[in-house]
């Protein structure tokens, strides 16, 4: 009988152990469910963090692209500025030489071009003008041309039957451009 009591106790212990195992399994299931929920929450947070990281990366990429575009524009402006400087660096000197050209023109006005001295002065003037033209100097056309207030400075107006209205009758002082930029407008008399 003792054996029977021992067997019953063992069976009760086994039943308790089975119940304990079932409780453990239930707790494991609950823990697994909790873990799955936490994993899902973590994935959502991770997705949110990834999207915020991606958003920050996009902002940095945009800033970098803007910076690169600004730098490219800066380089273009600097190159243009250097080219303009090279074009017009000599403008101050050329402007100072224009009265010398005017004096040559006045000295040669109404002189005999066959006179050897006059020939020498003409050669000197032509050489100076050639050097200035190589630097980009160009004479503004004026006599017989239509008056253009951008290129000509009207000093006088005169009524004329032989010249149309707003056309230049006479040039008092030649005008010049340097590489397309007006250095000095021509001083002229215009018909009205």
Tab-separated table of C-alpha atoms in Angstrom, residues 24-125:
chain	number	residue	atom	x	y	z
A	24	UNK	CA	5.586	27.942	-18.117
A	25	UNK	CA	4.445	27.423	-21.725
A	26	UNK	CA	1.665	29.992	-21.236
A	27	UNK	CA	4.160	32.436	-19.785
A	28	UNK	CA	6.540	31.710	-22.683
A	29	UNK	CA	3.705	32.419	-25.129
A	30	UNK	CA	2.903	35.657	-23.324
A	31	UNK	CA	6.584	36.615	-23.327
A	32	UNK	CA	6.845	35.781	-27.038
A	33	UNK	CA	3.786	37.930	-27.777
A	34	UNK	CA	5.253	40.755	-25.698
A	35	UNK	CA	8.579	40.379	-27.508
A	36	UNK	CA	6.874	40.403	-30.901
A	37	UNK	CA	5.030	43.594	-29.937
A	38	UNK	CA	8.284	45.143	-28.715
A	39	UNK	CA	10.052	44.074	-31.935
A	40	UNK	CA	7.268	45.620	-34.009
A	41	UNK	CA	7.462	48.793	-31.914
A	42	UNK	CA	11.246	48.791	-32.280
A	43	UNK	CA	10.924	48.341	-36.062
A	44	UNK	CA	8.492	51.259	-36.201
A	45	UNK	CA	10.866	53.395	-34.158
A	46	UNK	CA	13.755	52.185	-36.311
A	47	UNK	CA	11.788	53.076	-39.466
A	48	UNK	CA	11.056	56.501	-38.011
A	49	UNK	CA	14.722	56.936	-37.096
A	50	UNK	CA	15.765	55.760	-40.582
A	51	UNK	CA	13.346	58.178	-42.210
A	52	UNK	CA	14.655	61.037	-40.057
A	53	UNK	CA	18.226	59.988	-40.895
A	54	UNK	CA	17.308	59.829	-44.580
A	55	UNK	CA	15.665	63.229	-44.311
A	56	UNK	CA	18.794	64.679	-42.690
A	57	UNK	CA	20.939	63.055	-45.395
A	58	UNK	CA	18.732	64.568	-48.088
A	59	UNK	CA	19.100	67.985	-46.488
A	60	UNK	CA	22.885	67.614	-46.471
A	61	UNK	CA	22.893	66.476	-50.085
A	62	UNK	CA	20.768	69.482	-51.091
A	63	UNK	CA	23.051	71.850	-49.179
A	64	UNK	CA	26.084	70.271	-50.841
A	65	UNK	CA	24.534	70.616	-54.288
A	66	UNK	CA	23.665	74.279	-53.635
A	67	UNK	CA	27.180	74.909	-52.380
A	68	UNK	CA	28.692	73.294	-55.469
A	69	UNK	CA	26.447	75.368	-57.745
A	70	UNK	CA	27.392	78.542	-55.863
A	71	UNK	CA	31.061	77.665	-56.200
A	72	UNK	CA	30.706	76.999	-59.951
A	73	UNK	CA	28.963	80.378	-60.353
A	74	UNK	CA	31.719	82.044	-58.321
A	75	UNK	CA	34.391	80.506	-60.567
A	76	UNK	CA	32.578	81.729	-63.690
A	77	UNK	CA	32.264	85.247	-62.254
A	78	UNK	CA	35.954	85.295	-61.337
A	79	UNK	CA	37.008	84.070	-64.786
A	80	UNK	CA	34.817	86.716	-66.433
A	81	UNK	CA	36.212	89.342	-64.081
A	82	UNK	CA	39.783	88.351	-64.956
A	83	UNK	CA	38.996	88.421	-68.678
A	84	UNK	CA	37.383	91.867	-68.330
A	85	UNK	CA	40.352	93.095	-66.335
A	86	UNK	CA	42.729	91.906	-69.061
A	87	UNK	CA	40.559	93.570	-71.721
A	88	UNK	CA	40.302	96.921	-69.981
A	89	UNK	CA	43.529	97.068	-67.942
A	90	UNK	CA	45.093	99.334	-70.542
A	91	UNK	CA	42.036	101.599	-70.847
A	92	UNK	CA	43.473	104.260	-68.530
A	93	UNK	CA	46.692	104.519	-70.553
A	94	UNK	CA	44.832	104.501	-73.863
A	95	UNK	CA	42.492	107.228	-72.606
A	96	UNK	CA	45.540	109.351	-71.804
A	97	UNK	CA	46.949	108.748	-75.301
A	98	UNK	CA	43.782	109.881	-77.107
A	99	UNK	CA	44.706	113.606	-76.866
A	100	UNK	CA	48.057	112.713	-78.493
A	101	UNK	CA	46.142	111.197	-81.426
A	102	UNK	CA	43.966	114.323	-81.553
A	103	UNK	CA	47.092	116.496	-81.670
A	104	UNK	CA	48.518	114.415	-84.512
A	105	UNK	CA	45.233	114.881	-86.432
A	106	UNK	CA	45.265	118.656	-85.813
A	107	UNK	CA	48.924	118.924	-86.831
A	108	UNK	CA	48.316	117.014	-90.054
A	109	UNK	CA	45.150	118.882	-90.990
A	110	UNK	CA	45.640	120.878	-94.203
A	111	UNK	CA	49.314	119.819	-94.536
A	112	UNK	CA	50.977	118.552	-97.724
A	113	UNK	CA	51.161	114.738	-97.439
A	114	UNK	CA	54.170	114.701	-99.809
A	115	UNK	CA	56.341	116.775	-97.463
A	116	UNK	CA	58.988	114.405	-95.942
A	117	UNK	CA	58.444	115.818	-92.434
A	118	UNK	CA	54.674	115.339	-92.707
A	119	UNK	CA	55.259	111.790	-94.002
A	120	UNK	CA	57.290	111.060	-90.856
A	121	UNK	CA	54.553	112.466	-88.609
A	122	UNK	CA	51.931	110.414	-90.503
A	123	UNK	CA	54.030	107.251	-90.066
A	124	UNK	CA	54.396	107.948	-86.334
A	125	UNK	CA	50.652	108.558	-85.966
